[in-house]
Short mmCIF file of N, CA and C in Angstrom, two decimals:
data_model
loop_
_atom_site.label_atom_id
_atom_site.label_comp_id
_atom_site.label_asym_id
_atom_site.label_seq_id
_atom_site.Cartn_x
_atom_site.Cartn_y
_atom_site.Cartn_z
N MET Y 1 22.23 31.90 -59.50
CA MET Y 1 20.83 32.09 -59.79
C MET Y 1 20.36 33.40 -59.17
N ALA Y 2 19.76 34.25 -59.95
CA ALA Y 2 19.28 35.54 -59.45
C ALA Y 2 17.90 35.39 -58.85
N LEU Y 3 17.66 36.09 -57.76
CA LEU Y 3 16.35 36.07 -57.11
C LEU Y 3 15.54 37.27 -57.58
N ASP Y 4 14.24 37.08 -57.68
CA ASP Y 4 13.33 38.15 -58.06
C ASP Y 4 13.27 39.16 -56.92
N PRO Y 5 13.70 40.43 -57.15
CA PRO Y 5 13.68 41.41 -56.06
C PRO Y 5 12.27 41.68 -55.55
N ALA Y 6 11.26 41.50 -56.38
CA ALA Y 6 9.89 41.74 -55.93
C ALA Y 6 9.45 40.69 -54.92
N ALA Y 7 10.08 39.51 -54.93
CA ALA Y 7 9.69 38.44 -54.02
C ALA Y 7 10.40 38.55 -52.67
N GLN Y 8 11.37 39.45 -52.57
CA GLN Y 8 12.12 39.60 -51.33
C GLN Y 8 11.37 40.51 -50.36
N PRO Y 9 11.39 40.19 -49.06
CA PRO Y 9 10.74 41.06 -48.08
C PRO Y 9 11.45 42.42 -48.04
N LEU Y 10 10.70 43.46 -47.94
CA LEU Y 10 11.26 44.81 -47.86
C LEU Y 10 11.03 45.33 -46.44
N PRO Y 11 12.08 45.46 -45.65
CA PRO Y 11 11.91 45.83 -44.25
C PRO Y 11 11.43 47.26 -44.04
N ASP Y 12 11.44 48.09 -45.08
CA ASP Y 12 11.04 49.48 -44.88
C ASP Y 12 9.70 49.82 -45.54
N ARG Y 13 8.97 48.84 -46.01
CA ARG Y 13 7.70 49.16 -46.67
C ARG Y 13 6.53 49.16 -45.69
N LYS Y 14 5.55 49.98 -46.00
CA LYS Y 14 4.32 50.02 -45.21
C LYS Y 14 3.34 49.01 -45.79
N LEU Y 15 2.54 48.40 -44.92
CA LEU Y 15 1.50 47.47 -45.36
C LEU Y 15 0.14 48.00 -44.93
N TRP Y 16 -0.85 47.76 -45.77
CA TRP Y 16 -2.20 48.23 -45.48
C TRP Y 16 -2.91 47.18 -44.64
N CYS Y 17 -3.49 47.61 -43.51
CA CYS Y 17 -4.12 46.68 -42.57
C CYS Y 17 -5.57 47.08 -42.32
N LEU Y 18 -6.42 46.08 -42.18
CA LEU Y 18 -7.85 46.25 -41.91
C LEU Y 18 -8.24 45.20 -40.89
N LEU Y 19 -9.07 45.58 -39.90
CA LEU Y 19 -9.55 44.62 -38.90
C LEU Y 19 -11.05 44.50 -39.05
N LEU Y 20 -11.51 43.30 -39.40
CA LEU Y 20 -12.94 43.05 -39.56
C LEU Y 20 -13.48 42.32 -38.33
N ASP Y 21 -14.68 42.69 -37.93
CA ASP Y 21 -15.41 41.96 -36.89
C ASP Y 21 -16.48 41.15 -37.61
N LEU Y 22 -16.32 39.83 -37.62
CA LEU Y 22 -17.30 38.92 -38.20
C LEU Y 22 -18.11 38.36 -37.04
N THR Y 23 -19.43 38.44 -37.12
CA THR Y 23 -20.27 38.04 -36.00
C THR Y 23 -20.98 36.72 -36.27
N ASP Y 24 -21.53 36.13 -35.20
CA ASP Y 24 -22.27 34.88 -35.36
C ASP Y 24 -23.63 35.09 -36.02
N SER Y 25 -23.99 36.34 -36.32
CA SER Y 25 -25.21 36.62 -37.09
C SER Y 25 -24.85 37.00 -38.53
N TYR Y 26 -23.64 36.65 -38.95
CA TYR Y 26 -23.15 36.82 -40.32
C TYR Y 26 -22.93 38.28 -40.72
N ALA Y 27 -22.78 39.17 -39.76
CA ALA Y 27 -22.46 40.56 -40.06
C ALA Y 27 -20.95 40.70 -40.19
N ALA Y 28 -20.52 41.71 -40.92
CA ALA Y 28 -19.10 42.04 -41.04
C ALA Y 28 -18.99 43.55 -40.97
N ASP Y 29 -18.02 44.04 -40.18
CA ASP Y 29 -17.87 45.48 -39.99
C ASP Y 29 -16.40 45.79 -39.75
N SER Y 30 -15.96 46.92 -40.29
CA SER Y 30 -14.56 47.32 -40.10
C SER Y 30 -14.45 48.51 -39.14
N ALA Y 31 -15.45 48.74 -38.30
CA ALA Y 31 -15.45 49.91 -37.41
C ALA Y 31 -14.30 49.90 -36.40
N LEU Y 32 -13.78 48.73 -36.04
CA LEU Y 32 -12.69 48.68 -35.06
C LEU Y 32 -11.39 49.26 -35.61
N TYR Y 33 -11.13 48.99 -36.88
CA TYR Y 33 -9.92 49.51 -37.54
C TYR Y 33 -10.22 49.53 -39.02
N ARG Y 34 -10.58 50.70 -39.55
CA ARG Y 34 -11.12 50.84 -40.90
C ARG Y 34 -10.10 50.65 -42.02
N GLY Y 35 -8.87 50.57 -41.71
CA GLY Y 35 -7.86 50.36 -42.73
C GLY Y 35 -6.92 51.54 -42.85
N HIS Y 36 -5.63 51.26 -42.64
CA HIS Y 36 -4.57 52.26 -42.74
C HIS Y 36 -3.28 51.55 -43.08
N PHE Y 37 -2.34 52.33 -43.58
CA PHE Y 37 -1.00 51.79 -43.80
C PHE Y 37 -0.24 51.85 -42.48
N ILE Y 38 0.49 50.78 -42.18
CA ILE Y 38 1.30 50.71 -40.96
C ILE Y 38 2.72 50.38 -41.41
N GLY Y 39 3.67 51.18 -40.94
CA GLY Y 39 5.06 50.98 -41.29
C GLY Y 39 5.76 50.00 -40.36
N PRO Y 40 6.93 49.54 -40.76
CA PRO Y 40 7.71 48.60 -39.94
C PRO Y 40 7.99 49.19 -38.56
N GLY Y 41 7.81 48.39 -37.53
CA GLY Y 41 8.07 48.82 -36.17
C GLY Y 41 6.96 49.67 -35.57
N HIS Y 42 5.89 49.91 -36.31
CA HIS Y 42 4.77 50.70 -35.80
C HIS Y 42 3.60 49.78 -35.49
N THR Y 43 2.64 50.30 -34.75
CA THR Y 43 1.50 49.51 -34.30
C THR Y 43 0.21 50.21 -34.68
N GLY Y 44 -0.77 49.45 -35.12
CA GLY Y 44 -2.12 49.97 -35.34
C GLY Y 44 -2.98 49.58 -34.15
N TYR Y 45 -3.84 50.47 -33.71
CA TYR Y 45 -4.67 50.22 -32.54
C TYR Y 45 -6.14 50.25 -32.92
N ALA Y 46 -6.88 49.21 -32.52
CA ALA Y 46 -8.33 49.20 -32.71
C ALA Y 46 -8.91 50.40 -31.96
N LEU Y 47 -9.88 51.06 -32.58
CA LEU Y 47 -10.54 52.24 -32.00
C LEU Y 47 -9.54 53.29 -31.54
N ASP Y 48 -8.44 53.41 -32.24
CA ASP Y 48 -7.38 54.38 -31.90
C ASP Y 48 -6.90 54.24 -30.47
N GLY Y 49 -6.93 53.03 -29.93
CA GLY Y 49 -6.42 52.77 -28.58
C GLY Y 49 -7.48 52.84 -27.49
N ASP Y 50 -8.71 53.23 -27.83
CA ASP Y 50 -9.79 53.25 -26.84
C ASP Y 50 -10.19 51.81 -26.52
N PRO Y 51 -10.77 51.58 -25.32
CA PRO Y 51 -11.19 50.22 -24.98
C PRO Y 51 -12.27 49.71 -25.94
N VAL Y 52 -12.26 48.42 -26.19
CA VAL Y 52 -13.26 47.77 -27.02
C VAL Y 52 -14.24 47.06 -26.09
N GLN Y 53 -15.52 47.38 -26.22
CA GLN Y 53 -16.54 46.76 -25.38
C GLN Y 53 -17.10 45.54 -26.07
N LEU Y 54 -17.10 44.42 -25.38
CA LEU Y 54 -17.71 43.19 -25.89
C LEU Y 54 -19.07 43.04 -25.22
N SER Y 55 -20.10 42.85 -26.02
CA SER Y 55 -21.45 42.71 -25.47
C SER Y 55 -22.26 41.79 -26.37
N LEU Y 56 -23.43 41.41 -25.87
CA LEU Y 56 -24.34 40.61 -26.68
C LEU Y 56 -25.06 41.51 -27.67
N PRO Y 57 -25.49 40.95 -28.79
CA PRO Y 57 -26.30 41.74 -29.72
C PRO Y 57 -27.58 42.21 -29.02
N PRO Y 58 -28.16 43.33 -29.46
CA PRO Y 58 -29.35 43.89 -28.81
C PRO Y 58 -30.54 42.93 -28.76
N ASN Y 59 -30.63 42.01 -29.71
CA ASN Y 59 -31.78 41.10 -29.73
C ASN Y 59 -31.58 39.85 -28.88
N ARG Y 60 -30.47 39.74 -28.15
CA ARG Y 60 -30.21 38.58 -27.28
C ARG Y 60 -30.38 38.98 -25.83
N ALA Y 61 -31.15 38.17 -25.11
CA ALA Y 61 -31.39 38.44 -23.68
C ALA Y 61 -30.09 38.29 -22.89
N VAL Y 62 -29.86 39.22 -21.99
CA VAL Y 62 -28.67 39.17 -21.13
C VAL Y 62 -29.04 38.35 -19.89
N VAL Y 63 -28.86 37.05 -20.02
CA VAL Y 63 -29.15 36.11 -18.94
C VAL Y 63 -27.90 35.27 -18.71
N PRO Y 64 -27.72 34.73 -17.51
CA PRO Y 64 -26.54 33.91 -17.26
C PRO Y 64 -26.37 32.80 -18.29
N GLY Y 65 -25.18 32.71 -18.85
CA GLY Y 65 -24.87 31.69 -19.84
C GLY Y 65 -25.09 32.13 -21.29
N ALA Y 66 -25.80 33.24 -21.50
CA ALA Y 66 -26.00 33.71 -22.87
C ALA Y 66 -24.63 34.05 -23.47
N ALA Y 67 -24.48 33.80 -24.77
CA ALA Y 67 -23.17 33.98 -25.39
C ALA Y 67 -23.31 34.51 -26.81
N ALA Y 68 -22.22 35.08 -27.28
CA ALA Y 68 -22.10 35.52 -28.67
C ALA Y 68 -20.68 35.20 -29.12
N ARG Y 69 -20.54 34.95 -30.42
CA ARG Y 69 -19.22 34.68 -30.98
C ARG Y 69 -18.88 35.74 -32.00
N ASP Y 70 -17.63 36.13 -32.02
CA ASP Y 70 -17.09 37.03 -33.03
C ASP Y 70 -15.77 36.44 -33.50
N TRP Y 71 -15.41 36.83 -34.70
CA TRP Y 71 -14.11 36.47 -35.24
C TRP Y 71 -13.47 37.76 -35.71
N LEU Y 72 -12.34 38.12 -35.14
CA LEU Y 72 -11.61 39.30 -35.60
C LEU Y 72 -10.66 38.84 -36.68
N LYS Y 73 -10.83 39.37 -37.88
CA LYS Y 73 -10.01 38.98 -39.02
C LYS Y 73 -9.15 40.16 -39.43
N LEU Y 74 -7.84 40.01 -39.29
CA LEU Y 74 -6.89 41.01 -39.73
C LEU Y 74 -6.50 40.71 -41.16
N ILE Y 75 -6.66 41.70 -42.04
CA ILE Y 75 -6.27 41.58 -43.44
C ILE Y 75 -5.10 42.52 -43.66
N VAL Y 76 -4.02 42.00 -44.21
CA VAL Y 76 -2.82 42.78 -44.49
C VAL Y 76 -2.51 42.66 -45.97
N ALA Y 77 -2.30 43.79 -46.64
CA ALA Y 77 -2.06 43.78 -48.08
C ALA Y 77 -0.98 44.78 -48.44
N GLU Y 78 -0.40 44.57 -49.61
CA GLU Y 78 0.62 45.50 -50.10
C GLU Y 78 0.01 46.83 -50.54
N ARG Y 79 -1.24 46.79 -50.99
CA ARG Y 79 -1.92 48.00 -51.45
C ARG Y 79 -3.25 48.14 -50.73
N GLU Y 80 -3.78 49.34 -50.75
CA GLU Y 80 -5.06 49.61 -50.10
C GLU Y 80 -6.19 48.84 -50.79
N LEU Y 81 -7.10 48.31 -49.97
CA LEU Y 81 -8.26 47.59 -50.48
C LEU Y 81 -9.52 48.42 -50.28
N ASN Y 82 -10.48 48.24 -51.15
CA ASN Y 82 -11.78 48.87 -50.99
C ASN Y 82 -12.51 48.14 -49.86
N THR Y 83 -12.92 48.83 -48.80
CA THR Y 83 -13.55 48.18 -47.66
C THR Y 83 -15.06 48.04 -47.79
N VAL Y 84 -15.67 48.68 -48.79
CA VAL Y 84 -17.12 48.63 -48.93
C VAL Y 84 -17.64 47.20 -49.04
N PRO Y 85 -17.01 46.31 -49.82
CA PRO Y 85 -17.54 44.94 -49.90
C PRO Y 85 -17.47 44.18 -48.59
N PHE Y 86 -16.69 44.65 -47.63
CA PHE Y 86 -16.57 43.97 -46.35
C PHE Y 86 -17.66 44.36 -45.36
N GLN Y 87 -18.50 45.33 -45.70
CA GLN Y 87 -19.55 45.80 -44.80
C GLN Y 87 -20.83 45.01 -45.07
N LEU Y 88 -21.22 44.17 -44.13
CA LEU Y 88 -22.43 43.38 -44.29
C LEU Y 88 -23.30 43.51 -43.05
N PRO Y 89 -24.60 43.76 -43.21
CA PRO Y 89 -25.47 43.80 -42.04
C PRO Y 89 -25.71 42.39 -41.52
N ALA Y 90 -26.17 42.30 -40.29
CA ALA Y 90 -26.50 40.99 -39.71
C ALA Y 90 -27.62 40.35 -40.51
N TRP Y 91 -27.57 39.05 -40.63
CA TRP Y 91 -28.62 38.32 -41.34
C TRP Y 91 -29.83 38.20 -40.44
N ASP Y 92 -30.98 38.53 -40.98
CA ASP Y 92 -32.23 38.39 -40.26
C ASP Y 92 -33.05 37.31 -40.96
N PRO Y 93 -33.15 36.12 -40.37
CA PRO Y 93 -33.87 35.04 -41.05
C PRO Y 93 -35.37 35.32 -41.19
N TYR Y 94 -35.88 36.31 -40.45
CA TYR Y 94 -37.31 36.62 -40.49
C TYR Y 94 -37.63 37.83 -41.34
N ALA Y 95 -36.63 38.42 -41.96
CA ALA Y 95 -36.84 39.62 -42.77
C ALA Y 95 -37.65 39.26 -44.02
N VAL Y 96 -38.53 40.16 -44.38
CA VAL Y 96 -39.32 39.99 -45.59
C VAL Y 96 -38.61 40.74 -46.70
N VAL Y 97 -38.30 40.04 -47.78
CA VAL Y 97 -37.60 40.64 -48.91
C VAL Y 97 -38.61 40.91 -50.00
N ALA Y 98 -38.59 42.15 -50.50
CA ALA Y 98 -39.51 42.50 -51.58
C ALA Y 98 -39.10 41.74 -52.84
N ARG Y 99 -40.03 41.00 -53.42
CA ARG Y 99 -39.72 40.20 -54.60
C ARG Y 99 -39.47 41.06 -55.83
N ASP Y 100 -39.95 42.30 -55.83
CA ASP Y 100 -39.76 43.14 -57.01
C ASP Y 100 -38.36 43.71 -57.09
N ARG Y 101 -37.51 43.45 -56.09
CA ARG Y 101 -36.14 43.97 -56.11
C ARG Y 101 -35.18 43.02 -56.81
N VAL Y 102 -35.61 41.82 -57.14
CA VAL Y 102 -34.77 40.87 -57.84
C VAL Y 102 -35.38 40.55 -59.20
N PRO Y 103 -34.55 40.32 -60.21
CA PRO Y 103 -35.09 39.97 -61.52
C PRO Y 103 -35.93 38.69 -61.43
N GLY Y 104 -36.81 38.50 -62.39
CA GLY Y 104 -37.70 37.36 -62.40
C GLY Y 104 -37.00 36.02 -62.32
N ASP Y 105 -35.78 35.93 -62.87
CA ASP Y 105 -35.08 34.65 -62.83
C ASP Y 105 -34.22 34.50 -61.58
N GLY Y 106 -34.23 35.53 -60.70
CA GLY Y 106 -33.49 35.46 -59.44
C GLY Y 106 -32.00 35.64 -59.57
N VAL Y 107 -31.50 36.03 -60.75
CA VAL Y 107 -30.07 36.20 -60.97
C VAL Y 107 -29.73 37.69 -60.90
N LEU Y 108 -28.75 38.03 -60.10
CA LEU Y 108 -28.29 39.41 -60.02
C LEU Y 108 -27.48 39.72 -61.27
N ARG Y 109 -27.89 40.72 -62.01
CA ARG Y 109 -27.20 41.08 -63.25
C ARG Y 109 -26.62 42.48 -63.10
N PHE Y 110 -25.40 42.65 -63.61
CA PHE Y 110 -24.71 43.93 -63.53
C PHE Y 110 -24.81 44.65 -64.87
N THR Y 111 -25.14 45.93 -64.82
CA THR Y 111 -25.20 46.71 -66.06
C THR Y 111 -24.43 48.00 -65.84
N GLY Y 112 -23.15 47.93 -65.95
CA GLY Y 112 -22.30 49.09 -65.77
C GLY Y 112 -21.32 49.18 -66.92
N PRO Y 113 -20.29 50.00 -66.77
CA PRO Y 113 -19.28 50.11 -67.83
C PRO Y 113 -18.70 48.74 -68.17
N GLY Y 114 -18.64 48.46 -69.47
CA GLY Y 114 -18.07 47.19 -69.90
C GLY Y 114 -19.05 46.04 -69.91
N HIS Y 115 -20.32 46.31 -69.61
CA HIS Y 115 -21.32 45.25 -69.60
C HIS Y 115 -22.43 45.59 -70.59
N ALA Y 116 -23.07 44.57 -71.09
CA ALA Y 116 -24.16 44.78 -72.04
C ALA Y 116 -25.32 45.49 -71.35
N ALA Y 117 -25.96 46.41 -72.05
CA ALA Y 117 -27.06 47.18 -71.50
C ALA Y 117 -28.25 46.30 -71.13
N ASP Y 118 -28.38 45.14 -71.77
CA ASP Y 118 -29.52 44.28 -71.47
C ASP Y 118 -29.26 43.40 -70.24
N GLY Y 119 -28.09 43.54 -69.63
CA GLY Y 119 -27.79 42.77 -68.42
C GLY Y 119 -27.41 41.34 -68.70
N SER Y 120 -27.12 40.99 -69.95
CA SER Y 120 -26.83 39.61 -70.28
C SER Y 120 -25.41 39.20 -69.91
N ARG Y 121 -24.60 40.11 -69.44
CA ARG Y 121 -23.22 39.80 -69.07
C ARG Y 121 -23.06 39.96 -67.57
N ASP Y 122 -22.76 38.88 -66.85
CA ASP Y 122 -22.61 38.92 -65.40
C ASP Y 122 -21.20 39.31 -64.98
N LEU Y 123 -20.20 39.01 -65.81
CA LEU Y 123 -18.81 39.24 -65.45
C LEU Y 123 -18.16 40.16 -66.46
N GLY Y 124 -17.09 40.80 -66.05
CA GLY Y 124 -16.36 41.67 -66.96
C GLY Y 124 -14.97 41.90 -66.44
N PRO Y 125 -14.25 42.77 -67.11
CA PRO Y 125 -12.87 43.02 -66.69
C PRO Y 125 -12.80 43.74 -65.35
N ALA Y 126 -11.74 43.49 -64.62
CA ALA Y 126 -11.50 44.18 -63.35
C ALA Y 126 -10.69 45.44 -63.65
N TYR Y 127 -11.18 46.57 -63.19
CA TYR Y 127 -10.50 47.83 -63.42
C TYR Y 127 -9.79 48.25 -62.14
N GLY Y 128 -8.67 48.93 -62.27
CA GLY Y 128 -7.93 49.41 -61.12
C GLY Y 128 -6.81 48.46 -60.74
N ALA Y 129 -5.99 48.92 -59.82
CA ALA Y 129 -4.83 48.14 -59.40
C ALA Y 129 -5.25 46.99 -58.49
N ALA Y 130 -4.58 45.88 -58.62
CA ALA Y 130 -4.82 44.73 -57.76
C ALA Y 130 -4.20 45.00 -56.39
N ALA Y 131 -4.64 44.24 -55.41
CA ALA Y 131 -4.15 44.43 -54.04
C ALA Y 131 -2.72 43.96 -53.87
N GLY Y 132 -2.18 43.24 -54.83
CA GLY Y 132 -0.85 42.68 -54.67
C GLY Y 132 -0.93 41.48 -53.73
N ARG Y 133 0.16 41.19 -53.08
CA ARG Y 133 0.15 40.08 -52.13
C ARG Y 133 -0.60 40.49 -50.88
N TRP Y 134 -1.29 39.54 -50.28
CA TRP Y 134 -2.05 39.82 -49.07
C TRP Y 134 -2.15 38.55 -48.23
N THR Y 135 -2.52 38.70 -46.97
CA THR Y 135 -2.70 37.56 -46.07
C THR Y 135 -3.72 37.94 -45.00
N THR Y 136 -4.20 36.95 -44.27
CA THR Y 136 -5.14 37.20 -43.18
C THR Y 136 -4.80 36.30 -42.01
N VAL Y 137 -5.29 36.69 -40.85
CA VAL Y 137 -5.26 35.85 -39.65
C VAL Y 137 -6.57 36.13 -38.91
N THR Y 138 -7.12 35.09 -38.28
CA THR Y 138 -8.40 35.23 -37.58
C THR Y 138 -8.25 34.84 -36.12
N VAL Y 139 -8.83 35.67 -35.24
CA VAL Y 139 -8.82 35.40 -33.80
C VAL Y 139 -10.27 35.23 -33.36
N PRO Y 140 -10.65 34.04 -32.85
CA PRO Y 140 -12.02 33.86 -32.38
C PRO Y 140 -12.22 34.47 -30.99
N LEU Y 141 -13.40 35.05 -30.78
CA LEU Y 141 -13.77 35.62 -29.47
C LEU Y 141 -15.11 35.04 -29.06
N ARG Y 142 -15.29 34.83 -27.77
CA ARG Y 142 -16.58 34.40 -27.25
C ARG Y 142 -16.93 35.32 -26.09
N THR Y 143 -18.09 35.96 -26.16
CA THR Y 143 -18.58 36.81 -25.08
C THR Y 143 -19.66 36.04 -24.35
N VAL Y 144 -19.50 35.87 -23.03
CA VAL Y 144 -20.43 35.06 -22.24
C VAL Y 144 -20.89 35.85 -21.03
N VAL Y 145 -22.19 35.82 -20.76
CA VAL Y 145 -22.73 36.42 -19.53
C VAL Y 145 -22.41 35.45 -18.40
N PRO Y 146 -21.71 35.91 -17.35
CA PRO Y 146 -21.30 35.01 -16.26
C PRO Y 146 -22.50 34.40 -15.52
N GLY Y 147 -22.22 33.26 -14.90
CA GLY Y 147 -23.20 32.65 -14.01
C GLY Y 147 -24.03 31.56 -14.64
N GLY Y 148 -23.78 31.21 -15.87
CA GLY Y 148 -24.58 30.19 -16.54
C GLY Y 148 -23.94 28.82 -16.45
N ALA Y 149 -24.55 27.89 -17.11
CA ALA Y 149 -24.02 26.53 -17.17
C ALA Y 149 -22.75 26.52 -18.03
N ALA Y 150 -22.12 25.38 -18.06
CA ALA Y 150 -20.91 25.25 -18.87
C ALA Y 150 -21.23 25.58 -20.32
N LEU Y 151 -20.25 26.14 -21.01
CA LEU Y 151 -20.44 26.53 -22.39
C LEU Y 151 -20.56 25.31 -23.29
N PRO Y 152 -21.45 25.37 -24.30
CA PRO Y 152 -21.50 24.27 -25.26
C PRO Y 152 -20.24 24.22 -26.10
N GLY Y 153 -19.99 23.10 -26.71
CA GLY Y 153 -18.80 22.94 -27.54
C GLY Y 153 -18.86 23.76 -28.80
N PRO Y 154 -17.77 23.79 -29.58
CA PRO Y 154 -17.68 24.62 -30.78
C PRO Y 154 -18.78 24.36 -31.80
N GLY Y 155 -19.27 23.13 -31.91
CA GLY Y 155 -20.29 22.83 -32.90
C GLY Y 155 -21.65 23.42 -32.57
N ALA Y 156 -21.83 23.95 -31.35
CA ALA Y 156 -23.12 24.49 -30.96
C ALA Y 156 -23.35 25.89 -31.53
N PHE Y 157 -22.33 26.50 -32.06
CA PHE Y 157 -22.45 27.85 -32.61
C PHE Y 157 -22.29 27.78 -34.12
N THR Y 158 -22.99 28.66 -34.81
CA THR Y 158 -22.79 28.75 -36.24
C THR Y 158 -22.34 30.16 -36.57
N GLY Y 159 -21.71 30.31 -37.67
CA GLY Y 159 -21.26 31.64 -38.08
C GLY Y 159 -20.01 31.50 -38.89
N PRO Y 160 -19.46 32.65 -39.30
CA PRO Y 160 -18.25 32.61 -40.12
C PRO Y 160 -17.15 31.82 -39.42
N GLY Y 161 -16.62 30.87 -40.07
CA GLY Y 161 -15.51 30.10 -39.53
C GLY Y 161 -15.89 29.09 -38.50
N GLY Y 162 -17.19 28.92 -38.22
CA GLY Y 162 -17.38 28.03 -37.23
C GLY Y 162 -18.35 27.21 -36.73
#
């Protein structure tokens, strides 16, 4: 029985890697490692090897026991991915959204190449090369100001993955 050569691991291929910081305020950012190809036996370093500072968000008081959660998500793919969709600002539950920025029916409609000019088509063909095979792994982080009471359990925090 012959094996598909495309399914076999290739020890000399480079893989595209991206490190996302997902926060407990629903933000996502790739500033730690914006995405590069890494070859076998090589290492990618967050912030090009500079120290990474963990701190509370600016709107959280720095008092004993105050905490923040982050999830570092490493994405590895055979081909380069567009990182723009991974950039999300923190959610502000008190933000006022202008109602005139959304259509009257509240549905986001796309009107670009391959779509009807009247916006009646929400989906269309995907253009460009697919990412190929890919995988992810997530590492949870908790930043805590020392001197507070015992930390609450995992259910006390909300956010991506948790």
